[in-house]
PDB file of C-alpha atoms in Angstrom:
ATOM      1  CA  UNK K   1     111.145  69.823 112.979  1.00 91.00           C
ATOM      2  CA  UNK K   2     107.849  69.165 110.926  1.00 96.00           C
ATOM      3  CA  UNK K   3     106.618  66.200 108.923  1.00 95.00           C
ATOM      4  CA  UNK K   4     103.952  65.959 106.119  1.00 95.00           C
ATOM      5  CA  UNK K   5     100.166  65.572 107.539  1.00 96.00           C
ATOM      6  CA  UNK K   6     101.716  67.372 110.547  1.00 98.00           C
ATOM      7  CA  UNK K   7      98.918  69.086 112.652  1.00 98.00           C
ATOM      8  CA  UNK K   8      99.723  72.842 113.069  1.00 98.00           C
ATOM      9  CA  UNK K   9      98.322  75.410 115.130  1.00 98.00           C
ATOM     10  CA  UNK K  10      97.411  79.006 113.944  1.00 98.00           C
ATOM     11  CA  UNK K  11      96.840  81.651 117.048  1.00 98.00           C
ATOM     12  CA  UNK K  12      96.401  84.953 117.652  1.00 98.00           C
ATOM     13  CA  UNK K  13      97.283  86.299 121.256  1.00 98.00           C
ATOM     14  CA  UNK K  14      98.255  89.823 120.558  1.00 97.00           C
ATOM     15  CA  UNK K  15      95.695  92.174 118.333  1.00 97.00           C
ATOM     16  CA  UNK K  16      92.704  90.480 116.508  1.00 96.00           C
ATOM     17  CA  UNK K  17      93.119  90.340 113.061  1.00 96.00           C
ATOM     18  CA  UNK K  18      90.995  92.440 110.924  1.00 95.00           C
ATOM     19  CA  UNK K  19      88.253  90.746 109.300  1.00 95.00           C
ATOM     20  CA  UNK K  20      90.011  92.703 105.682  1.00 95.00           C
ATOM     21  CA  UNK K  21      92.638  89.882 106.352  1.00 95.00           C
ATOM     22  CA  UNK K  22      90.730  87.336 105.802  1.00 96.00           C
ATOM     23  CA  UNK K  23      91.808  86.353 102.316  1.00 96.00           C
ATOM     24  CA  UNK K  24      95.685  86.281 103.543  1.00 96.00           C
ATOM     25  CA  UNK K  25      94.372  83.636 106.144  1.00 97.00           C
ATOM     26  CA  UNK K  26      92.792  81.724 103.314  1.00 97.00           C
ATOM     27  CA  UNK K  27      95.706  82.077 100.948  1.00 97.00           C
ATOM     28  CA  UNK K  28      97.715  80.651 104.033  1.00 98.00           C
ATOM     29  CA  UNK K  29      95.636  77.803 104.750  1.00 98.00           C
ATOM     30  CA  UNK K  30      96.319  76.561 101.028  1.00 97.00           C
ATOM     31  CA  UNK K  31     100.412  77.638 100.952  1.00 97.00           C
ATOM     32  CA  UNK K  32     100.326  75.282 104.001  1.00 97.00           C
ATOM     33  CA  UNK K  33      98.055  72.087 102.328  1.00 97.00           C
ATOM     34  CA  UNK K  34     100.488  72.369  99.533  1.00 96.00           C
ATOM     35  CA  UNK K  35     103.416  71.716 101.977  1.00 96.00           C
ATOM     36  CA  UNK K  36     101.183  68.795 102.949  1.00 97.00           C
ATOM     37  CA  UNK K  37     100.881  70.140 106.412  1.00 98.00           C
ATOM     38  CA  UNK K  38      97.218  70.523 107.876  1.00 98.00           C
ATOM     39  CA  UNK K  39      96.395  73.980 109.449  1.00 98.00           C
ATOM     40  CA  UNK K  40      93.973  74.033 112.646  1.00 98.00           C
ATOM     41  CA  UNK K  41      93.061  77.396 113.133  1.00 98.00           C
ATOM     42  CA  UNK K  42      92.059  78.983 116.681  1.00 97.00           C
ATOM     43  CA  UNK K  43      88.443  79.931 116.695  1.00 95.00           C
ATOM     44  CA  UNK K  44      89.674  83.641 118.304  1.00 97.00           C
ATOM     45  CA  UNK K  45      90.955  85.117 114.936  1.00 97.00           C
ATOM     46  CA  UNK K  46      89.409  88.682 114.319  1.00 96.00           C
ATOM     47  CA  UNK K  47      89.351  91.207 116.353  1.00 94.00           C
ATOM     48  CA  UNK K  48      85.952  92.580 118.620  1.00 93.00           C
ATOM     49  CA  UNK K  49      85.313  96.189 119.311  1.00 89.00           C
ATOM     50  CA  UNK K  50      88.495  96.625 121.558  1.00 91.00           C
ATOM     51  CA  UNK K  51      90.800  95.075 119.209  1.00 92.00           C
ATOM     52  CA  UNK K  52      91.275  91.772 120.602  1.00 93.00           C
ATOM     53  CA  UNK K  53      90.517  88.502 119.661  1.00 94.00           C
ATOM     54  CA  UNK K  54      88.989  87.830 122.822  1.00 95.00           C
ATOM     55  CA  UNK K  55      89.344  87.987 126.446  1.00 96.00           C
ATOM     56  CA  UNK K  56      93.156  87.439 127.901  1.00 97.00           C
ATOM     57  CA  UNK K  57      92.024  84.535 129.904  1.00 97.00           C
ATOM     58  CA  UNK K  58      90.000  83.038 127.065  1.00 97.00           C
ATOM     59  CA  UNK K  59      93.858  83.702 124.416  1.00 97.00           C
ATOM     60  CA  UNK K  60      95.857  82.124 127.311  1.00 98.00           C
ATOM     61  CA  UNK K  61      93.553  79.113 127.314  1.00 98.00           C
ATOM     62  CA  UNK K  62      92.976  78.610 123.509  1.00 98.00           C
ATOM     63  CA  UNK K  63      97.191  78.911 123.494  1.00 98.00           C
ATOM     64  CA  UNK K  64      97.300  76.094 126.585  1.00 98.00           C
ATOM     65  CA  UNK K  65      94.803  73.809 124.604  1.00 98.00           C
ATOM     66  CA  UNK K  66      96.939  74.058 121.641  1.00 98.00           C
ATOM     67  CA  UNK K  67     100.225  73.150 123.732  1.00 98.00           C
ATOM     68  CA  UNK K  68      98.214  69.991 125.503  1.00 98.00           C
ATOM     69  CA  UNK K  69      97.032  68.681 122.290  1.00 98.00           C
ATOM     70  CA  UNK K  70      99.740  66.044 121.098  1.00 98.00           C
ATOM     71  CA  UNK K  71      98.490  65.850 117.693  1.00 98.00           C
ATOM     72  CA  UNK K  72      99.522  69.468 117.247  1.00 98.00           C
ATOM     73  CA  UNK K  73     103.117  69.833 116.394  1.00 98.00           C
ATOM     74  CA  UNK K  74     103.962  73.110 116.634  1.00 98.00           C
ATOM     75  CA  UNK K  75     102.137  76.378 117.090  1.00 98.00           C
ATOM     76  CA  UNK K  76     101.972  79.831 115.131  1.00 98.00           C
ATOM     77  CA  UNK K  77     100.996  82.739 116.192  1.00 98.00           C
ATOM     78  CA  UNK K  78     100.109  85.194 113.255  1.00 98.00           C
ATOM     79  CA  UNK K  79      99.371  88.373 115.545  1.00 97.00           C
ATOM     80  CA  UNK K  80     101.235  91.678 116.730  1.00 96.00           C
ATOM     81  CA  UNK K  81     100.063  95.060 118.321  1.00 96.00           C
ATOM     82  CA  UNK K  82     100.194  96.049 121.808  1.00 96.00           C
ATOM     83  CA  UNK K  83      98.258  93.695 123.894  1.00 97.00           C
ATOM     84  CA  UNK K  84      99.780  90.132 124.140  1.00 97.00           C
ATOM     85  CA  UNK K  85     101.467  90.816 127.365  1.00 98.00           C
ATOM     86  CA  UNK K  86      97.864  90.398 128.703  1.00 97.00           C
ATOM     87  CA  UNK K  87      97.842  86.932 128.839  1.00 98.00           C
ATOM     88  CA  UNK K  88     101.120  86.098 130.434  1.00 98.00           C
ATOM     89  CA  UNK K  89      99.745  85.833 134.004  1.00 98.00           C
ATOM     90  CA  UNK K  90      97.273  83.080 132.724  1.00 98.00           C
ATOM     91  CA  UNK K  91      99.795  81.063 130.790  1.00 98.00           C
ATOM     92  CA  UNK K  92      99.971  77.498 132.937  1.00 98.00           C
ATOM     93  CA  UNK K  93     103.913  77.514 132.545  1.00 98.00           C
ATOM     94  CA  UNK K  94     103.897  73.819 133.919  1.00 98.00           C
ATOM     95  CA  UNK K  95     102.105  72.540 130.768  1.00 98.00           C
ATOM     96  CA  UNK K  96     104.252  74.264 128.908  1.00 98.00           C
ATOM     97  CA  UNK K  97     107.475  73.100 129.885  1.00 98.00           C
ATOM     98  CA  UNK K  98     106.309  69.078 129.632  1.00 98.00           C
ATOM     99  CA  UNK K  99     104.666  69.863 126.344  1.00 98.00           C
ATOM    100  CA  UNK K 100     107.682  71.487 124.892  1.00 97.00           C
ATOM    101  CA  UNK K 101     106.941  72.019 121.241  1.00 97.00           C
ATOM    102  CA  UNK K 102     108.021  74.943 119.036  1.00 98.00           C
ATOM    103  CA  UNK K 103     106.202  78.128 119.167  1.00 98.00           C
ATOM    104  CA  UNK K 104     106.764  81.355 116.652  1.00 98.00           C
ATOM    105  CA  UNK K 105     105.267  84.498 116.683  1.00 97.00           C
ATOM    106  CA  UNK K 106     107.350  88.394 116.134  1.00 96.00           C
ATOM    107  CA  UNK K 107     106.757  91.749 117.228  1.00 96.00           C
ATOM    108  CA  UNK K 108     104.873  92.314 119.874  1.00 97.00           C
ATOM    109  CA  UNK K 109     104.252  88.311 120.634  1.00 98.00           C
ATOM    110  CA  UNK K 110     107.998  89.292 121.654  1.00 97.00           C
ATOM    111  CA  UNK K 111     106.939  89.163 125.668  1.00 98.00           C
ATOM    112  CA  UNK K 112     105.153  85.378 125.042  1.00 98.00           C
ATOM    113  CA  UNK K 113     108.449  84.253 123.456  1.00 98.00           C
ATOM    114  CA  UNK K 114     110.783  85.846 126.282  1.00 98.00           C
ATOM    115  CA  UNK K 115     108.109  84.872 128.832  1.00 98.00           C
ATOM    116  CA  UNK K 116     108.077  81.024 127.710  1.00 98.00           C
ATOM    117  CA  UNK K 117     111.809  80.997 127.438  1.00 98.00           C
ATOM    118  CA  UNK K 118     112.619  82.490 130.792  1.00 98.00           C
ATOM    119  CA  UNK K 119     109.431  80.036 132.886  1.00 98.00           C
ATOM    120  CA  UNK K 120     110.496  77.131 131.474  1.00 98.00           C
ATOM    121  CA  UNK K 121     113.895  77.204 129.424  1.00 97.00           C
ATOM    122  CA  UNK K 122     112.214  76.173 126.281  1.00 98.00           C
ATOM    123  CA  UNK K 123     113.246  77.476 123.405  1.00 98.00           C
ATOM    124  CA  UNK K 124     111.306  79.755 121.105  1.00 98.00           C
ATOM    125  CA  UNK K 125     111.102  81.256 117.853  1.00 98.00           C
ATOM    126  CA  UNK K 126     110.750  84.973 116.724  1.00 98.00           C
ATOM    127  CA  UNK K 127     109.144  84.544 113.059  1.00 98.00           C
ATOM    128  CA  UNK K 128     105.775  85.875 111.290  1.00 98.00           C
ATOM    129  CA  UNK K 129     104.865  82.626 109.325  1.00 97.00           C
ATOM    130  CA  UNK K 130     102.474  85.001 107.171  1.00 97.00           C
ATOM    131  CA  UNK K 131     105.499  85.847 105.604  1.00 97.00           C
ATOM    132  CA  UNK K 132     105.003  82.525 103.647  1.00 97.00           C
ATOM    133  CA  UNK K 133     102.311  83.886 101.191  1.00 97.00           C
ATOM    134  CA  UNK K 134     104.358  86.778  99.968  1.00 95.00           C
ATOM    135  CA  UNK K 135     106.908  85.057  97.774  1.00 95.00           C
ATOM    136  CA  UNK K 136     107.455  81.483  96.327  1.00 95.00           C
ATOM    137  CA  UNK K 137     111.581  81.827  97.607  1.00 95.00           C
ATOM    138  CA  UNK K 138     109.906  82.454 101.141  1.00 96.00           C
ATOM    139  CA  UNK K 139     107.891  79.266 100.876  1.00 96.00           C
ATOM    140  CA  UNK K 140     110.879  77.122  98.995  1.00 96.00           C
ATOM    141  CA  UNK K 141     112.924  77.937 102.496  1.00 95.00           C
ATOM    142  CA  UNK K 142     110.836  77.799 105.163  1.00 96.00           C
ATOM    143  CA  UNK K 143     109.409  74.224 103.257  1.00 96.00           C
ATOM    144  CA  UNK K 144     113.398  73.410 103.152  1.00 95.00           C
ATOM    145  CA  UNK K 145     113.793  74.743 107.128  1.00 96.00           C
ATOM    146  CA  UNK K 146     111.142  73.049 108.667  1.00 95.00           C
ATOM    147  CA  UNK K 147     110.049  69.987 106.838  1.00 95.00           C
ATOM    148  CA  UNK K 148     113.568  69.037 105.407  1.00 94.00           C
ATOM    149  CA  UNK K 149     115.944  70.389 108.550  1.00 92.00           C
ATOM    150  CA  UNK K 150     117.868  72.748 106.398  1.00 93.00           C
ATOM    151  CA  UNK K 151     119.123  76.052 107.555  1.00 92.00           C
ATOM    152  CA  UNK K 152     117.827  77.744 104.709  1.00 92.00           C
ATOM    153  CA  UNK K 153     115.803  80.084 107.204  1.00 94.00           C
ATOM    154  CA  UNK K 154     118.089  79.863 109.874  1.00 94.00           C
ATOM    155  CA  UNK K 155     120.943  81.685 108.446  1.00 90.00           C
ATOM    156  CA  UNK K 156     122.112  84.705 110.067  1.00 92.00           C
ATOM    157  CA  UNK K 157     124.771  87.051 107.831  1.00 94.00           C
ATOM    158  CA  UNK K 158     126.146  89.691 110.400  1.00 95.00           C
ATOM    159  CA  UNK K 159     128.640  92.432 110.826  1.00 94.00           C
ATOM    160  CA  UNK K 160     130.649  93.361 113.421  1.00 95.00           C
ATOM    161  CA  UNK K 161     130.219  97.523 115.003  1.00 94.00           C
ATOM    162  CA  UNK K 162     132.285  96.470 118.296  1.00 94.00           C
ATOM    163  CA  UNK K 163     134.378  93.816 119.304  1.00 94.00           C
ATOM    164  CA  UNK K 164     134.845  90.291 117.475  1.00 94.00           C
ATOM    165  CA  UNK K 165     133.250  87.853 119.131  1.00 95.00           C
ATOM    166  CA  UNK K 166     129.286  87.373 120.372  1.00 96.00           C
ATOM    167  CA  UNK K 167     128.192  84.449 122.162  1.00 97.00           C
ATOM    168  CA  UNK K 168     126.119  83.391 124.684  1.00 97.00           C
ATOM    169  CA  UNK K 169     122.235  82.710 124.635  1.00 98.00           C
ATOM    170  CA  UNK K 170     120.252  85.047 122.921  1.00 98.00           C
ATOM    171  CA  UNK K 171     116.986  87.359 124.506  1.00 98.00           C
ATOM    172  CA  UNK K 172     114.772  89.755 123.166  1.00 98.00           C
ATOM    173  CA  UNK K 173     113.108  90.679 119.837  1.00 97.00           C
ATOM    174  CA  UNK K 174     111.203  94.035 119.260  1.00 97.00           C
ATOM    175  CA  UNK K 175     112.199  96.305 121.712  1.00 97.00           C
ATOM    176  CA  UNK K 176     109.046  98.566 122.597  1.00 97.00           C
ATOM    177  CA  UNK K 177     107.508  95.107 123.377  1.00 97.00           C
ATOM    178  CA  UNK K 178     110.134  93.328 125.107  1.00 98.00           C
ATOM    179  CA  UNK K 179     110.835  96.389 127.868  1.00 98.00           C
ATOM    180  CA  UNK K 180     106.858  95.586 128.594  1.00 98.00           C
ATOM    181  CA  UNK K 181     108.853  92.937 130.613  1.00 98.00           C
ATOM    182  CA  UNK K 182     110.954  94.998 132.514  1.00 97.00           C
ATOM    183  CA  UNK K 183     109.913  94.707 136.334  1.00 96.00           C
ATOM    184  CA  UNK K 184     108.351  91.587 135.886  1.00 98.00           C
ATOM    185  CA  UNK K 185     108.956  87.693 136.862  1.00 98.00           C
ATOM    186  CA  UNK K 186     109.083  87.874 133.100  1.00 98.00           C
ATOM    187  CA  UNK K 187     111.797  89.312 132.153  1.00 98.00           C
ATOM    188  CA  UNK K 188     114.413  87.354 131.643  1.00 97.00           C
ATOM    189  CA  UNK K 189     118.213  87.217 133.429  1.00 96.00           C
ATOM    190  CA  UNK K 190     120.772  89.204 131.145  1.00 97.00           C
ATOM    191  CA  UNK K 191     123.570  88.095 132.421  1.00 96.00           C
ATOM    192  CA  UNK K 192     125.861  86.510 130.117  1.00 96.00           C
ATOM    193  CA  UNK K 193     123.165  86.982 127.128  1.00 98.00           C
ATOM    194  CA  UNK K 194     123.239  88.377 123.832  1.00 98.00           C
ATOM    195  CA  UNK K 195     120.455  90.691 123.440  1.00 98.00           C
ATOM    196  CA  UNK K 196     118.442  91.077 120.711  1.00 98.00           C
ATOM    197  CA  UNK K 197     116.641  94.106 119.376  1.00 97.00           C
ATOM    198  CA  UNK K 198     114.704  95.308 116.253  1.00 96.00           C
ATOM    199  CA  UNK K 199     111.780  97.727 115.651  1.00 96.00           C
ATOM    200  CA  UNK K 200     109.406  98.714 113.122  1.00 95.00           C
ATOM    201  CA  UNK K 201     107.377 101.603 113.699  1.00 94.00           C
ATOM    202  CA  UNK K 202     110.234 103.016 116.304  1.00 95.00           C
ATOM    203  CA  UNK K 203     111.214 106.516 115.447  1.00 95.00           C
ATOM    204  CA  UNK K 204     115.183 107.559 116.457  1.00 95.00           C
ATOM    205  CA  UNK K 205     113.685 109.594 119.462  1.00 96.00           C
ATOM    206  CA  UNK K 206     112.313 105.893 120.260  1.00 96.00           C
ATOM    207  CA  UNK K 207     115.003 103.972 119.940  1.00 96.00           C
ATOM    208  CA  UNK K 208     116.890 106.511 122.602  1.00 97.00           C
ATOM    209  CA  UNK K 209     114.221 106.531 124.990  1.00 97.00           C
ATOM    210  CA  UNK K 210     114.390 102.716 125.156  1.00 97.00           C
ATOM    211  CA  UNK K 211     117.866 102.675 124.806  1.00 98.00           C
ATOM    212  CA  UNK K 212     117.837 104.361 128.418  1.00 98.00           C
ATOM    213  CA  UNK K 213     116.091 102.564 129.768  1.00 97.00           C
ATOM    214  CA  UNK K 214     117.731  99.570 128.661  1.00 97.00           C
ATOM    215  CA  UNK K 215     121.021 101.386 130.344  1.00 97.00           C
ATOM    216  CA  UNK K 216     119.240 102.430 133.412  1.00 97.00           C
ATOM    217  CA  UNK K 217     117.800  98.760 134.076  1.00 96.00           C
ATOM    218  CA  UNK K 218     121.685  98.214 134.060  1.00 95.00           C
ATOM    219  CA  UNK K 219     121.498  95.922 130.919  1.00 95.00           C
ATOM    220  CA  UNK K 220     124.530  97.029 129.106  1.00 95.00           C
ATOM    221  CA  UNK K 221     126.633  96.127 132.388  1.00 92.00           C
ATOM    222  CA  UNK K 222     124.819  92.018 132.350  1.00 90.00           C
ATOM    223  CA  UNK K 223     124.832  91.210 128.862  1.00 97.00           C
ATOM    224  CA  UNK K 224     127.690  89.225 126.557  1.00 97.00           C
ATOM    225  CA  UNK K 225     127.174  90.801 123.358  1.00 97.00           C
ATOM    226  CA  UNK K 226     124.353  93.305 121.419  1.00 98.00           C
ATOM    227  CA  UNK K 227     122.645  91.967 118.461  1.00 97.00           C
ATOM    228  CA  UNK K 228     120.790  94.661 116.285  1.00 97.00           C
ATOM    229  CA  UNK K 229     118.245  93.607 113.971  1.00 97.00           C
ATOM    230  CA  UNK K 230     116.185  96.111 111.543  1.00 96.00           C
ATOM    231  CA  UNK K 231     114.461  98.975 112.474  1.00 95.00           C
ATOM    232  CA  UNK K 232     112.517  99.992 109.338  1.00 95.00           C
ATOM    233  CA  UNK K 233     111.411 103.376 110.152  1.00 95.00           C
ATOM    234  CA  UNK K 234     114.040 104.289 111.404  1.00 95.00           C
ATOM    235  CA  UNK K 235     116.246 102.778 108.421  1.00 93.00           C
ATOM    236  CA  UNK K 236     114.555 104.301 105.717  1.00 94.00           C
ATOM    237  CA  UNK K 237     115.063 108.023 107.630  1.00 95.00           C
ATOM    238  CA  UNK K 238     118.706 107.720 108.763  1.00 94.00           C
ATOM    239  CA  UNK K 239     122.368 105.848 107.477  1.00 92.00           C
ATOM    240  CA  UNK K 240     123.103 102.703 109.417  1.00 89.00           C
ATOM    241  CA  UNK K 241     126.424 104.586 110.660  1.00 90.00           C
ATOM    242  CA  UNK K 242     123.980 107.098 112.712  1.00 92.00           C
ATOM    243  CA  UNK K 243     122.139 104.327 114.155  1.00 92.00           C
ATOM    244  CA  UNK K 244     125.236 102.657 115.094  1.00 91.00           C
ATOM    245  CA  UNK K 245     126.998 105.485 117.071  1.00 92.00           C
ATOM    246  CA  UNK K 246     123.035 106.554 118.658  1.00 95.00           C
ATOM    247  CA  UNK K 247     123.681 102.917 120.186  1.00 95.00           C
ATOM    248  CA  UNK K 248     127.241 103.009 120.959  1.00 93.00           C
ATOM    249  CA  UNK K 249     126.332 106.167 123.114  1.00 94.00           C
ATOM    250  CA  UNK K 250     124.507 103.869 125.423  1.00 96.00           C
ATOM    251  CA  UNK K 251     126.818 100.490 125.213  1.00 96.00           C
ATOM    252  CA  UNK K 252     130.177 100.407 127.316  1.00 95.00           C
ATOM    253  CA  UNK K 253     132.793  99.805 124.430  1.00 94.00           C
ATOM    254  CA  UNK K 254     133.683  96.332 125.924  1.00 95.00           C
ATOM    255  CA  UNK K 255     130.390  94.920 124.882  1.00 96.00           C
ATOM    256  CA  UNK K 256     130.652  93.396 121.607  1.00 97.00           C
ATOM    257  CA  UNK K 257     128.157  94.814 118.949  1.00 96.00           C
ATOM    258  CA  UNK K 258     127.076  92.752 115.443  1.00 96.00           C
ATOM    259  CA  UNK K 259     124.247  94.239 113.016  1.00 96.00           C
ATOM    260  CA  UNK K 260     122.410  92.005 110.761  1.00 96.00           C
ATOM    261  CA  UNK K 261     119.588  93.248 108.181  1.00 96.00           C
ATOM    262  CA  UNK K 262     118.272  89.724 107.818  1.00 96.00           C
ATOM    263  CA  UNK K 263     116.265  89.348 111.132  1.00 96.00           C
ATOM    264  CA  UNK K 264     113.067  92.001 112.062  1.00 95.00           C
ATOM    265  CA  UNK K 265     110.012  92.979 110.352  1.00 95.00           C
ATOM    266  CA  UNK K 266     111.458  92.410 107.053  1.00 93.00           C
ATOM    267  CA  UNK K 267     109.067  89.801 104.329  1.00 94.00           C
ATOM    268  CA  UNK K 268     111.890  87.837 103.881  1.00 92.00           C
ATOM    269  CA  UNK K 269     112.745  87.704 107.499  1.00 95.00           C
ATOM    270  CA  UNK K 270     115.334  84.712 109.074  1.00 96.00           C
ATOM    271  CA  UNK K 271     114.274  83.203 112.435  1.00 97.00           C
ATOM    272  CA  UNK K 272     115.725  83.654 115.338  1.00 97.00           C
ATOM    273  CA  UNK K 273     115.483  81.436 118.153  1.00 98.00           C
ATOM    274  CA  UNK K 274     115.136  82.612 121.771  1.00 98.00           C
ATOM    275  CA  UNK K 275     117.331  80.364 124.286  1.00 98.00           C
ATOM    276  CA  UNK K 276     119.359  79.281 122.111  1.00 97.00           C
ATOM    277  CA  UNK K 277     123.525  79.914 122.251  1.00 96.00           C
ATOM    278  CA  UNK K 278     125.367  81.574 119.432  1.00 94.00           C
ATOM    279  CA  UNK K 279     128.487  82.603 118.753  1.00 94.00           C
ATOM    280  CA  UNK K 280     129.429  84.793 115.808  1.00 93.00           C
ATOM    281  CA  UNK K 281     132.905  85.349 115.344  1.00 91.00           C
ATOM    282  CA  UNK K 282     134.377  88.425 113.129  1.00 85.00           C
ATOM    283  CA  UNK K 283     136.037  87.217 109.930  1.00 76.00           C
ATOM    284  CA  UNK K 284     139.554  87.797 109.582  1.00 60.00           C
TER     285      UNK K 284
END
């Protein structure tokens, strides 16, 4: 995917960073010289008095410019929050789709990823590349994944809650983010798809609510196949089996269901790619 003295750009297009998180910005500016790639940071880091970087139009462009520019490779965004659903009606999709070149960002950059995916049928990438500074076996695989084309960081270890088979192209990401979609030219078509969900900050009552809602947009009755991710609040207050049967309430038992604890808000965190097909199979 990457080469050495590859051009890469750092963006933020949900919340500004806080100007406390400066020195993780500088510590990953020097993981990623080491890897012998060259970081070119957007000049809309930190966040202003309302939390953002900057104005929506002003993200949307910085995020075009980076997308234009062939000597960039591929682009990063390092943000989450609430407000990156701002600057999807700016996004020049067009540009987009004939500079196709992978972008990454989790959480709540969620609705860019989806967004991209669903306007132009490029794929994208839900991953936090900060997670790069926490640990040098973070660094060894995403070095392995993305200079070296291993699947070190690609890997997906699953089990199976319903059914035995999922496959189909995979949507979603963090769920109170990606229902910001819902209603919109945004949101992508669930037929046939395996949806994906995770959380971090979701409490149980949470999950339900957008569980519903999910159900009431007529989701369950669309997609191929459920993928569940981590939700870390709610994981650290309840067994995985009480999860499990809060979201078999909601999901007709014909839909297949697989859990996996290595994709979310987790450090050590796989990617996941948006658009792309899957098929996990239940081992016999």
């Amino acid at each position: 995917m990457l080469n050495k003295n590859d051009k890469i750009a750092i963006v933020v297009c949900s919340n500004g960073k806080k100007i406390e998180d400066k020195n993780k910005l500088k510590k990953l500016e020097r993981v990623l010289k080491n890897m012998d790639l060259i970081p070119v940071f957007s000049q809309y880091i930190y966040e202003d008095f309302f939390g953002r970087s900057t104005s929506a139009k002003v993200r949307s462009n910085e995020l075009i410019k980076f997308f234009e520019d062939k000597n960039i490779k591929a682009i990063f965004d390092i943000s989450g929050g609430d407000i990156a659903n701002e600057i999807l009606e700016f996004l020049d999709y067009k540009i987009i789709k004939e500079n196709n070149k992978p972008f990454f960002g989790y959480s709540d950059v969620s609705v860019i990823l989806n967004a991209i995916t669903t306007k132009t049928e490029n794929k994208t990438y839900l991953y936090q590349i900060l997670n790069i500074i926490e640990s040098e076996e973070i660094r060894e695989k995403f070095q392995k994944s993305l200079l070296e084309n291993k699947e070190d960081l690609f890997y997906c270890s699953y089990k199976f809650l319903q059914g035995e088979t999922l496959e189909g192209k995979i949507v979603g990401g963090n769920i109170r983010c990606f229902l910001k979609l819902a209603g919109t030219q945004y949101f992508p078509n669930l037929d046939n798809k395996v949806l994906f969900i995770e959380g971090l900050g979701t409490t149980i009552q949470g999950l339900i609510t957008h569980l519903a809602q999910l159900k009431q947009l007529g989701a369950f009755e669309n997609i191929s196949g459920l993928l569940i991710g981590t939700f870390t609040k709610i994981e650290r207050e309840y067994s995985l089996s009480d999860i499990e049967n809060i979201i078999k309430d909601f999901v007709p038992k014909n839909i297949p269901i697989a859990k996996t604890q290595d994709i979310g808000h987790s450090k050590n965190s796989q990617v996941l790619i948006i658009g792309k097909n899957i098929r996990y199979q239940l081992s016999k």
